[in-house]
PDB file of C-alpha atoms and ligand atoms in Angstrom:
ATOM      1  CA  MET G   1       1.026  -1.002  31.769  1.00 45.00           C
ATOM      2  CA  LEU G   2       0.082  -4.264  30.097  1.00 44.00           C
ATOM      3  CA  ALA G   3      -1.433  -5.520  33.339  1.00 45.00           C
ATOM      4  CA  ALA G   4      -3.491  -2.349  33.600  1.00 46.00           C
ATOM      5  CA  ILE G   5      -4.843  -2.816  30.077  1.00 45.00           C
ATOM      6  CA  LEU G   6      -5.589  -6.482  30.706  1.00 43.00           C
ATOM      7  CA  SER G   7      -7.418  -5.882  33.957  1.00 44.00           C
ATOM      8  CA  ALA G   8      -9.323  -2.959  32.441  1.00 44.00           C
ATOM      9  CA  SER G   9     -10.560  -5.160  29.608  1.00 43.00           C
ATOM     10  CA  VAL G  10     -11.471  -7.978  31.979  1.00 44.00           C
ATOM     11  CA  LEU G  11     -13.335  -5.617  34.264  1.00 44.00           C
ATOM     12  CA  ALA G  12     -15.093  -3.676  31.486  1.00 43.00           C
ATOM     13  CA  PRO G  13     -18.801  -4.208  32.015  1.00 43.00           C
ATOM     14  CA  ILE G  14     -20.603  -6.082  29.262  1.00 43.00           C
ATOM     15  CA  ALA G  15     -24.303  -5.482  29.572  1.00 45.00           C
ATOM     16  CA  PRO G  16     -26.180  -8.670  28.680  1.00 46.00           C
ATOM     17  CA  GLY G  17     -28.495  -8.300  25.712  1.00 50.00           C
ATOM     18  CA  HIS G  18     -26.914  -5.014  24.637  1.00 61.00           C
ATOM     19  CA  THR G  19     -24.568  -6.391  22.039  1.00 85.00           C
ATOM     20  CA  ALA G  20     -26.012  -5.519  18.641  1.00 92.00           C
ATOM     21  CA  ASP G  21     -26.373  -8.548  16.351  1.00 96.00           C
ATOM     22  CA  GLY G  22     -25.809  -7.579  12.701  1.00 97.00           C
ATOM     23  CA  SER G  23     -27.310 -10.738  11.260  1.00 97.00           C
ATOM     24  CA  SER G  24     -30.482 -10.350  13.315  1.00 97.00           C
ATOM     25  CA  ILE G  25     -30.926  -6.669  12.314  1.00 98.00           C
ATOM     26  CA  VAL G  26     -30.606  -7.699   8.658  1.00 98.00           C
ATOM     27  CA  THR G  27     -33.289 -10.404   9.018  1.00 97.00           C
ATOM     28  CA  ASN G  28     -35.630  -8.906  11.611  1.00 97.00           C
ATOM     29  CA  GLY G  29     -34.799  -5.221  11.875  1.00 97.00           C
ATOM     30  CA  SER G  30     -34.142  -3.502  15.205  1.00 96.00           C
ATOM     31  CA  SER G  31     -36.377  -1.495  17.537  1.00 96.00           C
ATOM     32  CA  GLY G  32     -35.945   1.575  15.286  1.00 96.00           C
ATOM     33  CA  ALA G  33     -35.255   0.215  11.786  1.00 97.00           C
ATOM     34  CA  PRO G  34     -36.837  -2.243   9.335  1.00 98.00           C
ATOM     35  CA  ALA G  35     -35.154  -5.454   8.152  1.00 98.00           C
ATOM     36  CA  CYS G  36     -32.420  -4.618   5.641  1.00 98.00           C
ATOM     37  CA  ALA G  37     -32.893  -7.949   3.869  1.00 97.00           C
ATOM     38  CA  SER G  38     -36.236  -6.899   2.395  1.00 96.00           C
ATOM     39  CA  CYS G  39     -34.390  -4.490   0.086  1.00 97.00           C
ATOM     40  CA  HIS G  40     -30.716  -5.498   0.128  1.00 97.00           C
ATOM     41  CA  GLY G  41     -31.073  -9.284   0.507  1.00 94.00           C
ATOM     42  CA  GLN G  42     -29.881 -11.404   3.451  1.00 92.00           C
ATOM     43  CA  LYS G  43     -26.344 -11.575   2.072  1.00 94.00           C
ATOM     44  CA  GLY G  44     -26.439  -8.085   0.607  1.00 96.00           C
ATOM     45  CA  GLU G  45     -26.761  -9.174  -3.003  1.00 94.00           C
ATOM     46  CA  GLY G  46     -28.980  -6.147  -3.747  1.00 95.00           C
ATOM     47  CA  LEU G  47     -31.851  -5.638  -6.200  1.00 95.00           C
ATOM     48  CA  PRO G  48     -30.369  -4.116  -9.368  1.00 94.00           C
ATOM     49  CA  ALA G  49     -33.655  -3.254 -11.096  1.00 94.00           C
ATOM     50  CA  ASP G  50     -34.836  -1.175  -8.123  1.00 94.00           C
ATOM     51  CA  GLY G  51     -31.540   0.629  -7.482  1.00 94.00           C
ATOM     52  CA  TYR G  52     -30.999  -1.132  -4.131  1.00 97.00           C
ATOM     53  CA  PRO G  53     -27.219  -1.472  -3.931  1.00 97.00           C
ATOM     54  CA  ARG G  54     -25.195  -4.592  -3.348  1.00 96.00           C
ATOM     55  CA  LEU G  55     -23.707  -4.373   0.166  1.00 97.00           C
ATOM     56  CA  SER G  56     -22.044  -7.780   0.271  1.00 96.00           C
ATOM     57  CA  GLY G  57     -18.300  -7.538   0.920  1.00 95.00           C
ATOM     58  CA  LEU G  58     -18.148  -3.718   0.971  1.00 97.00           C
ATOM     59  CA  ASN G  59     -15.632  -2.362   3.484  1.00 97.00           C
ATOM     60  CA  ALA G  60     -17.153  -2.072   7.001  1.00 98.00           C
ATOM     61  CA  GLY G  61     -15.731   1.415   7.604  1.00 98.00           C
ATOM     62  CA  TYR G  62     -17.192   2.580   4.305  1.00 98.00           C
ATOM     63  CA  LEU G  63     -20.625   1.160   5.215  1.00 98.00           C
ATOM     64  CA  VAL G  64     -20.629   2.866   8.634  1.00 98.00           C
ATOM     65  CA  HIS G  65     -19.673   6.152   6.996  1.00 98.00           C
ATOM     66  CA  GLN G  66     -22.652   5.832   4.624  1.00 98.00           C
ATOM     67  CA  LEU G  67     -25.103   5.078   7.446  1.00 98.00           C
ATOM     68  CA  ASN G  68     -23.781   8.081   9.398  1.00 98.00           C
ATOM     69  CA  SER G  69     -24.090  10.227   6.251  1.00 98.00           C
ATOM     70  CA  PHE G  70     -27.723   9.207   5.670  1.00 98.00           C
ATOM     71  CA  ALA G  71     -28.433  10.019   9.316  1.00 98.00           C
ATOM     72  CA  ASP G  72     -26.749  13.472   9.232  1.00 97.00           C
ATOM     73  CA  SER G  73     -28.185  14.218   5.735  1.00 96.00           C
ATOM     74  CA  SER G  74     -24.810  14.814   4.039  1.00 97.00           C
ATOM     75  CA  ARG G  75     -26.171  12.066   1.770  1.00 98.00           C
ATOM     76  CA  SER G  76     -29.890  12.402   1.163  1.00 97.00           C
ATOM     77  CA  SER G  77     -32.240   9.513   0.494  1.00 97.00           C
ATOM     78  CA  GLU G  78     -35.919   9.460   1.392  1.00 96.00           C
ATOM     79  CA  VAL G  79     -35.689   5.708   1.839  1.00 97.00           C
ATOM     80  CA  MET G  80     -32.402   5.322   3.719  1.00 98.00           C
ATOM     81  CA  SER G  81     -32.358   8.419   5.963  1.00 98.00           C
ATOM     82  CA  PRO G  82     -35.104   7.203   8.307  1.00 98.00           C
ATOM     83  CA  VAL G  83     -33.602   3.689   8.303  1.00 98.00           C
ATOM     84  CA  ALA G  84     -30.157   4.997   9.299  1.00 98.00           C
ATOM     85  CA  LYS G  85     -31.561   7.365  11.913  1.00 98.00           C
ATOM     86  CA  GLY G  86     -33.341   4.423  13.498  1.00 98.00           C
ATOM     87  CA  LEU G  87     -30.065   2.540  14.094  1.00 98.00           C
ATOM     88  CA  SER G  88     -27.889   3.248  17.141  1.00 97.00           C
ATOM     89  CA  PRO G  89     -24.136   3.768  16.525  1.00 97.00           C
ATOM     90  CA  GLU G  90     -23.526   0.260  17.849  1.00 97.00           C
ATOM     91  CA  GLU G  91     -26.148  -1.217  15.509  1.00 98.00           C
ATOM     92  CA  ARG G  92     -24.583   0.588  12.529  1.00 98.00           C
ATOM     93  CA  GLN G  93     -21.227  -0.987  13.358  1.00 98.00           C
ATOM     94  CA  ALA G  94     -22.758  -4.438  13.777  1.00 98.00           C
ATOM     95  CA  VAL G  95     -24.735  -4.421  10.557  1.00 98.00           C
ATOM     96  CA  ALA G  96     -21.750  -3.007   8.611  1.00 98.00           C
ATOM     97  CA  ALA G  97     -19.481  -5.753   9.967  1.00 98.00           C
ATOM     98  CA  TYR G  98     -22.073  -8.364   8.985  1.00 97.00           C
ATOM     99  CA  TYR G  99     -22.449  -7.197   5.366  1.00 97.00           C
ATOM    100  CA  ALA G 100     -18.664  -6.696   5.036  1.00 97.00           C
ATOM    101  CA  SER G 101     -18.173 -10.362   5.945  1.00 96.00           C
ATOM    102  CA  GLN G 102     -20.560 -11.658   3.240  1.00 95.00           C
ATOM    103  CA  SER G 103     -19.545 -12.753  -0.249  1.00 92.00           C
ATOM    104  CA  ALA G 104     -22.750 -13.183  -2.222  1.00 88.00           C
ATOM    105  CA  PRO G 105     -22.340 -13.166  -5.999  1.00 88.00           C
ATOM    106  CA  PRO G 106     -23.907 -10.086  -7.624  1.00 86.00           C
ATOM    107  CA  ALA G 107     -27.526 -10.435  -8.745  1.00 85.00           C
ATOM    108  CA  ILE G 108     -28.003 -10.503 -12.531  1.00 87.00           C
ATOM    109  CA  ASP G 109     -28.174  -6.934 -13.793  1.00 91.00           C
ATOM    110  CA  GLN G 110     -30.349  -6.526 -16.888  1.00 91.00           C
ATOM    111  CA  ALA G 111     -29.612  -2.803 -17.129  1.00 92.00           C
ATOM    112  CA  ALA G 112     -25.898  -3.223 -17.835  1.00 94.00           C
ATOM    113  CA  ASN G 113     -25.065  -2.722 -21.527  1.00 94.00           C
ATOM    114  CA  SER G 114     -22.255  -5.011 -22.736  1.00 94.00           C
ATOM    115  CA  GLU G 115     -21.251  -2.901 -25.701  1.00 94.00           C
ATOM    116  CA  LEU G 116     -20.977   0.359 -23.746  1.00 94.00           C
ATOM    117  CA  ALA G 117     -19.143  -1.529 -21.010  1.00 94.00           C
ATOM    118  CA  ALA G 118     -16.526  -2.870 -23.402  1.00 94.00           C
ATOM    119  CA  THR G 119     -15.788   0.470 -25.110  1.00 96.00           C
ATOM    120  CA  ARG G 120     -16.459   3.911 -23.565  1.00 97.00           C
ATOM    121  CA  GLY G 121     -17.050   2.469 -20.106  1.00 98.00           C
ATOM    122  CA  ARG G 122     -13.776   0.576 -20.006  1.00 98.00           C
ATOM    123  CA  ASP G 123     -11.831   3.609 -21.255  1.00 98.00           C
ATOM    124  CA  LEU G 124     -13.290   5.904 -18.595  1.00 98.00           C
ATOM    125  CA  ALA G 125     -12.591   3.387 -15.846  1.00 98.00           C
ATOM    126  CA  THR G 126      -9.055   2.474 -16.872  1.00 98.00           C
ATOM    127  CA  ILE G 127      -7.663   5.458 -18.816  1.00 98.00           C
ATOM    128  CA  GLY G 128      -9.819   8.526 -18.057  1.00 98.00           C
ATOM    129  CA  VAL G 129      -9.961  11.587 -20.289  1.00 96.00           C
ATOM    130  CA  TRP G 130      -6.836  13.505 -19.400  1.00 94.00           C
ATOM    131  CA  ALA G 131      -7.530  16.319 -21.877  1.00 95.00           C
ATOM    132  CA  ASN G 132     -10.618  17.047 -19.797  1.00 94.00           C
ATOM    133  CA  GLY G 133      -8.861  16.672 -16.435  1.00 95.00           C
ATOM    134  CA  LEU G 134     -10.633  13.378 -15.761  1.00 97.00           C
ATOM    135  CA  PRO G 135      -8.449  10.673 -14.208  1.00 97.00           C
ATOM    136  CA  ALA G 136      -9.236   6.989 -14.600  1.00 98.00           C
ATOM    137  CA  CYS G 137     -11.785   5.897 -11.995  1.00 98.00           C
ATOM    138  CA  ASN G 138      -9.514   3.005 -11.069  1.00 98.00           C
ATOM    139  CA  GLN G 139      -6.814   5.478  -9.956  1.00 97.00           C
ATOM    140  CA  CYS G 140      -8.835   5.826  -6.769  1.00 97.00           C
ATOM    141  CA  HIS G 141     -11.156   2.812  -6.782  1.00 98.00           C
ATOM    142  CA  GLY G 142      -8.374   0.227  -7.218  1.00 97.00           C
ATOM    143  CA  PRO G 143      -6.703  -1.199 -10.344  1.00 96.00           C
ATOM    144  CA  GLN G 144      -9.699  -3.474 -10.964  1.00 95.00           C
ATOM    145  CA  GLY G 145     -12.397  -1.434  -9.272  1.00 97.00           C
ATOM    146  CA  GLU G 146     -12.031  -3.592  -6.170  1.00 95.00           C
ATOM    147  CA  GLY G 147     -11.976  -0.637  -3.760  1.00 96.00           C
ATOM    148  CA  VAL G 148      -9.249   0.713  -1.485  1.00 96.00           C
ATOM    149  CA  GLY G 149      -9.892   0.649   2.271  1.00 96.00           C
ATOM    150  CA  ALA G 150     -12.763   2.561   3.825  1.00 97.00           C
ATOM    151  CA  GLY G 151     -12.306   5.677   1.685  1.00 96.00           C
ATOM    152  CA  PHE G 152     -12.736   4.379  -1.861  1.00 97.00           C
ATOM    153  CA  PRO G 153     -15.593   1.903  -2.283  1.00 97.00           C
ATOM    154  CA  ARG G 154     -15.518  -1.116  -4.524  1.00 97.00           C
ATOM    155  CA  LEU G 155     -17.390  -0.516  -7.784  1.00 97.00           C
ATOM    156  CA  ALA G 156     -16.814  -3.930  -9.409  1.00 96.00           C
ATOM    157  CA  GLY G 157     -20.071  -5.895  -9.297  1.00 95.00           C
ATOM    158  CA  GLN G 158     -22.175  -2.916  -8.157  1.00 97.00           C
ATOM    159  CA  SER G 159     -25.364  -2.561 -10.190  1.00 96.00           C
ATOM    160  CA  ALA G 160     -25.629  -0.125 -13.109  1.00 97.00           C
ATOM    161  CA  LYS G 161     -28.766   1.718 -12.051  1.00 97.00           C
ATOM    162  CA  TYR G 162     -27.391   2.312  -8.558  1.00 98.00           C
ATOM    163  CA  ILE G 163     -24.050   3.628  -9.896  1.00 98.00           C
ATOM    164  CA  GLU G 164     -25.932   5.934 -12.290  1.00 98.00           C
ATOM    165  CA  ASN G 165     -28.031   7.246  -9.395  1.00 98.00           C
ATOM    166  CA  GLN G 166     -24.912   7.973  -7.321  1.00 98.00           C
ATOM    167  CA  LEU G 167     -23.077   9.782 -10.117  1.00 98.00           C
ATOM    168  CA  THR G 168     -26.182  11.917 -10.630  1.00 98.00           C
ATOM    169  CA  ALA G 169     -26.417  12.518  -6.869  1.00 98.00           C
ATOM    170  CA  PHE G 170     -22.784  13.690  -6.668  1.00 98.00           C
ATOM    171  CA  ARG G 171     -23.364  15.930  -9.681  1.00 96.00           C
ATOM    172  CA  SER G 172     -26.458  17.539  -8.202  1.00 95.00           C
ATOM    173  CA  ALA G 173     -24.908  17.672  -4.696  1.00 94.00           C
ATOM    174  CA  THR G 174     -27.639  15.633  -3.021  1.00 97.00           C
ATOM    175  CA  ARG G 175     -24.700  13.418  -2.000  1.00 98.00           C
ATOM    176  CA  GLN G 176     -21.932  15.504  -0.429  1.00 97.00           C
ATOM    177  CA  ASN G 177     -20.309  13.042   1.924  1.00 96.00           C
ATOM    178  CA  ASP G 178     -17.211  12.275  -0.183  1.00 95.00           C
ATOM    179  CA  ALA G 179     -13.801  13.208   1.214  1.00 91.00           C
ATOM    180  CA  LEU G 180     -12.571  16.548  -0.247  1.00 92.00           C
ATOM    181  CA  HIS G 181     -15.551  16.377  -2.653  1.00 94.00           C
ATOM    182  CA  LEU G 182     -13.401  14.304  -4.966  1.00 95.00           C
ATOM    183  CA  MET G 183     -16.447  12.683  -6.547  1.00 97.00           C
ATOM    184  CA  THR G 184     -18.320  15.950  -7.040  1.00 96.00           C
ATOM    185  CA  GLY G 185     -15.477  17.110  -9.285  1.00 95.00           C
ATOM    186  CA  ILE G 186     -15.324  13.798 -11.154  1.00 97.00           C
ATOM    187  CA  ALA G 187     -19.085  13.491 -11.662  1.00 98.00           C
ATOM    188  CA  SER G 188     -19.367  17.056 -12.970  1.00 97.00           C
ATOM    189  CA  LYS G 189     -17.141  16.045 -15.892  1.00 97.00           C
ATOM    190  CA  LEU G 190     -19.316  13.111 -16.962  1.00 97.00           C
ATOM    191  CA  ASP G 191     -22.245  13.475 -19.359  1.00 96.00           C
ATOM    192  CA  GLU G 192     -25.277  11.149 -19.464  1.00 96.00           C
ATOM    193  CA  ALA G 193     -23.688   8.827 -22.014  1.00 97.00           C
ATOM    194  CA  ASP G 194     -20.470   8.568 -19.950  1.00 97.00           C
ATOM    195  CA  ILE G 195     -22.490   7.754 -16.834  1.00 98.00           C
ATOM    196  CA  LYS G 196     -24.391   4.937 -18.576  1.00 97.00           C
ATOM    197  CA  ALA G 197     -21.200   3.529 -20.074  1.00 98.00           C
ATOM    198  CA  VAL G 198     -19.078   3.516 -16.920  1.00 98.00           C
ATOM    199  CA  ALA G 199     -21.946   2.171 -14.794  1.00 98.00           C
ATOM    200  CA  SER G 200     -22.359  -0.730 -17.235  1.00 97.00           C
ATOM    201  CA  TYR G 201     -18.613  -1.399 -17.134  1.00 97.00           C
ATOM    202  CA  TYR G 202     -18.521  -1.833 -13.354  1.00 97.00           C
ATOM    203  CA  ALA G 203     -21.778  -3.790 -13.242  1.00 96.00           C
ATOM    204  CA  LYS G 204     -20.228  -6.315 -15.641  1.00 94.00           C
ATOM    205  CA  LEU G 205     -16.870  -6.526 -13.847  1.00 93.00           C
ATOM    206  CA  SER G 206     -16.104  -9.652 -11.847  1.00 81.00           C
ATOM    207  CA  ILE G 207     -16.084  -9.116  -8.087  1.00 77.00           C
ATOM    208  CA  THR G 208     -13.282 -11.603  -7.617  1.00 68.00           C
ATOM    209  CA  ALA G 209     -10.848  -9.685  -9.855  1.00 56.00           C
ATOM    210  CA  GLY G 210      -8.235  -7.998  -7.680  1.00 52.00           C
ATOM    211  CA  LYS G 211     -10.322  -8.673  -4.553  1.00 55.00           C
ATOM    212  CA  LYS G 212      -8.729  -7.150  -1.460  1.00 49.00           C
ATOM    213  CA  ASP G 213     -11.262  -6.527   1.303  1.00 48.00           C
TER     214      ASP G 213
HETATM  215  C1  HEC E 301     -37.107  -0.012   1.645  1.00 61.28           C
HETATM  216  C2  HEC E 301     -35.842  -0.439   1.084  1.00 61.28           C
HETATM  217  C3  HEC E 301     -34.607  -0.364   1.965  1.00 61.28           C
HETATM  218  C4  HEC E 301     -34.422  -0.893   3.231  1.00 61.28           C
HETATM  219  C5  HEC E 301     -35.435  -1.569   4.142  1.00 61.28           C
HETATM  220  C6  HEC E 301     -33.018  -0.666   3.551  1.00 61.28           C
HETATM  221  N1  HEC E 301     -32.388  -0.029   2.509  1.00 61.28           N
HETATM  222 FE1  HEC E 301     -30.424   0.548   2.437  1.00 61.28          FE
HETATM  223  N2  HEC E 301     -30.719   1.405   0.621  1.00 61.28           N
HETATM  224  C7  HEC E 301     -31.913   1.456  -0.054  1.00 61.28           C
HETATM  225  C8  HEC E 301     -31.774   2.307  -1.224  1.00 61.28           C
HETATM  226  C9  HEC E 301     -32.863   2.641  -2.243  1.00 61.28           C
HETATM  227  C10 HEC E 301     -30.429   2.755  -1.228  1.00 61.28           C
HETATM  228  C11 HEC E 301     -29.779   3.713  -2.252  1.00 61.28           C
HETATM  229  C12 HEC E 301     -30.012   5.134  -1.803  1.00 61.28           C
HETATM  230  C13 HEC E 301     -29.404   6.107  -2.776  1.00 61.28           C
HETATM  231  O1  HEC E 301     -29.702   6.004  -3.962  1.00 61.28           O
HETATM  232  O2  HEC E 301     -28.590   6.938  -2.332  1.00 61.28           O
HETATM  233  C14 HEC E 301     -29.780   2.161  -0.068  1.00 61.28           C
HETATM  234  C15 HEC E 301     -28.457   2.353   0.253  1.00 61.28           C
HETATM  235  C16 HEC E 301     -27.823   1.801   1.363  1.00 61.28           C
HETATM  236  C17 HEC E 301     -26.416   1.937   1.678  1.00 61.28           C
HETATM  237  C18 HEC E 301     -25.351   2.657   0.855  1.00 61.28           C
HETATM  238  C19 HEC E 301     -24.506   1.635   0.086  1.00 61.28           C
HETATM  239  C20 HEC E 301     -23.340   2.224  -0.666  1.00 61.28           C
HETATM  240  O3  HEC E 301     -22.735   1.495  -1.474  1.00 61.28           O
HETATM  241  O4  HEC E 301     -22.993   3.398  -0.455  1.00 61.28           O
HETATM  242  C21 HEC E 301     -26.208   1.268   2.858  1.00 61.28           C
HETATM  243  C22 HEC E 301     -24.910   1.130   3.611  1.00 61.28           C
HETATM  244  C23 HEC E 301     -27.486   0.708   3.273  1.00 61.28           C
HETATM  245  N3  HEC E 301     -28.451   1.056   2.339  1.00 61.28           N
HETATM  246  C24 HEC E 301     -27.682  -0.055   4.425  1.00 61.28           C
HETATM  247  C25 HEC E 301     -28.917  -0.517   4.883  1.00 61.28           C
HETATM  248  C26 HEC E 301     -29.106  -1.188   6.151  1.00 61.28           C
HETATM  249  C27 HEC E 301     -28.010  -1.511   7.129  1.00 61.28           C
HETATM  250  C28 HEC E 301     -30.448  -1.462   6.263  1.00 61.28           C
HETATM  251  C29 HEC E 301     -31.194  -2.125   7.404  1.00 61.28           C
HETATM  252  C30 HEC E 301     -31.046  -1.579   8.736  1.00 61.28           C
HETATM  253  C31 HEC E 301     -31.086  -0.966   5.035  1.00 61.28           C
HETATM  254  N4  HEC E 301     -30.123  -0.387   4.231  1.00 61.28           N
HETATM  255  C32 HEC E 301     -32.437  -1.052   4.751  1.00 61.28           C
HETATM  256  C33 HEC E 301     -33.080   0.799   0.302  1.00 61.28           C
HETATM  257  C34 HEC E 301     -33.313   0.178   1.525  1.00 61.28           C
HETATM  258  C1  HEC E 302      -9.729  11.167  -6.919  1.00 61.28           C
HETATM  259  C2  HEC E 302     -10.306   9.929  -6.443  1.00 61.28           C
HETATM  260  C3  HEC E 302     -11.519   9.365  -7.161  1.00 61.28           C
HETATM  261  C4  HEC E 302     -11.656   9.140  -8.520  1.00 61.28           C
HETATM  262  C5  HEC E 302     -10.641   9.390  -9.617  1.00 61.28           C
HETATM  263  C6  HEC E 302     -12.959   8.547  -8.692  1.00 61.28           C
HETATM  264  N1  HEC E 302     -13.595   8.399  -7.480  1.00 61.28           N
HETATM  265 FE1  HEC E 302     -15.449   7.633  -7.174  1.00 61.28          FE
HETATM  266  N2  HEC E 302     -15.277   7.935  -5.153  1.00 61.28           N
HETATM  267  C7  HEC E 302     -14.225   8.592  -4.552  1.00 61.28           C
HETATM  268  C8  HEC E 302     -14.561   8.860  -3.174  1.00 61.28           C
HETATM  269  C9  HEC E 302     -13.695   9.568  -2.150  1.00 61.28           C
HETATM  270  C10 HEC E 302     -15.868   8.334  -2.975  1.00 61.28           C
HETATM  271  C11 HEC E 302     -16.767   8.490  -1.768  1.00 61.28           C
HETATM  272  C12 HEC E 302     -16.622   7.544  -0.681  1.00 61.28           C
HETATM  273  C13 HEC E 302     -17.519   7.921   0.484  1.00 61.28           C
HETATM  274  O1  HEC E 302     -18.734   8.122   0.347  1.00 61.28           O
HETATM  275  O2  HEC E 302     -16.968   8.026   1.559  1.00 61.28           O
HETATM  276  C14 HEC E 302     -16.279   7.747  -4.235  1.00 61.28           C
HETATM  277  C15 HEC E 302     -17.506   7.114  -4.436  1.00 61.28           C
HETATM  278  C16 HEC E 302     -17.960   6.689  -5.662  1.00 61.28           C
HETATM  279  C17 HEC E 302     -19.244   6.050  -5.890  1.00 61.28           C
HETATM  280  C18 HEC E 302     -20.275   5.673  -4.837  1.00 61.28           C
HETATM  281  C19 HEC E 302     -20.216   4.166  -4.608  1.00 61.28           C
HETATM  282  C20 HEC E 302     -21.277   3.630  -3.682  1.00 61.28           C
HETATM  283  O3  HEC E 302     -21.212   2.436  -3.327  1.00 61.28           O
HETATM  284  O4  HEC E 302     -22.181   4.374  -3.318  1.00 61.28           O
HETATM  285  C21 HEC E 302     -19.339   5.811  -7.233  1.00 61.28           C
HETATM  286  C22 HEC E 302     -20.502   5.167  -7.966  1.00 61.28           C
HETATM  287  C23 HEC E 302     -18.114   6.291  -7.839  1.00 61.28           C
HETATM  288  N3  HEC E 302     -17.285   6.809  -6.864  1.00 61.28           N
HETATM  289  C24 HEC E 302     -17.847   6.190  -9.188  1.00 61.28           C
HETATM  290  C25 HEC E 302     -16.684   6.674  -9.800  1.00 61.28           C
HETATM  291  C26 HEC E 302     -16.475   6.674 -11.230  1.00 61.28           C
HETATM  292  C27 HEC E 302     -17.429   6.092 -12.244  1.00 61.28           C
HETATM  293  C28 HEC E 302     -15.256   7.259 -11.446  1.00 61.28           C
HETATM  294  C29 HEC E 302     -14.585   7.572 -12.764  1.00 61.28           C
HETATM  295  C30 HEC E 302     -15.359   8.270 -13.782  1.00 61.28           C
HETATM  296  C31 HEC E 302     -14.714   7.618 -10.127  1.00 61.28           C
HETATM  297  N4  HEC E 302     -15.616   7.256  -9.161  1.00 61.28           N
HETATM  298  C32 HEC E 302     -13.486   8.213  -9.926  1.00 61.28           C
HETATM  299  C33 HEC E 302     -13.033   8.959  -5.161  1.00 61.28           C
HETATM  300  C34 HEC E 302     -12.748   8.900  -6.521  1.00 61.28           C
END
């Protein structure tokens, strides 16, 4: 059995030049997609003011799922759908593995509000509003917002404007790629002020706290 596996892997054809190179796609783009770095940065630090998310250190499985979702339109984005469609499955894996392996510090986020972060935002993230059936965000996203595996993305260090956009997208169902629609239910219980507060909280949170991935 073992011998069969070994010889199969030795004999498996590896076509020269067909291995996707994540780093090169990020810098130069691929035959079907533009360079990711122009919007997300070479190390995935993101551009907070423009709502371009930080990709650095996000789980690779999570990143692949997002690229597949943009391509199959379960998550709609005029900017990202054509980019994702232009990447082959192998290129999606390669670029996800590349960004997952990076550890760029978050870019400075001017939109994050310290006072909201330290009060309402912190309470939503760590306690929730049980009277309203709203669990703490960290119940799913990790005790310090660090993320749990491929299913629950890290929020710590993600930029405020981007988080606000996603909560609005879940609420209006332009993003429907979340398992069991867990986030659709959560987002529907947040008002505008909650969204601003919790987005500021995570944007201000250190990415090294409770880091797992
Ligand atoms: C022209 C700017 C632009 C380029 C180029 C671009 N992106 Fe994006 N990307 C965005 C924007 C804007 C969003 C947020 C979309 C939204 O609000 O849903 C995004 C979101 C994403 C997300 C979702 C992140 C998350 O936390 O869920 C991934 C993954 C991603 N991009 C990967 C890539 C990759 C890989 C490339 C290169 C092949 C790339 N992007 C090129 C602008 C860009
Ligand atoms: C019951 C579990 C659960 C709870 C509680 C929860 N989330 Fe989520 N969250 C998810 C899942 C599942 C996803 C989608 C992952 C995917 O796209 O595959 C997600 C995704 C997100 C995203 C998108 C991140 C990105 O990079 O695009 C944001 C933002 C988010 N959640 C914010 C919150 C906030 C804020 C709270 C608390 C008010 C919260 N979540 C509570 C399960 C949960």
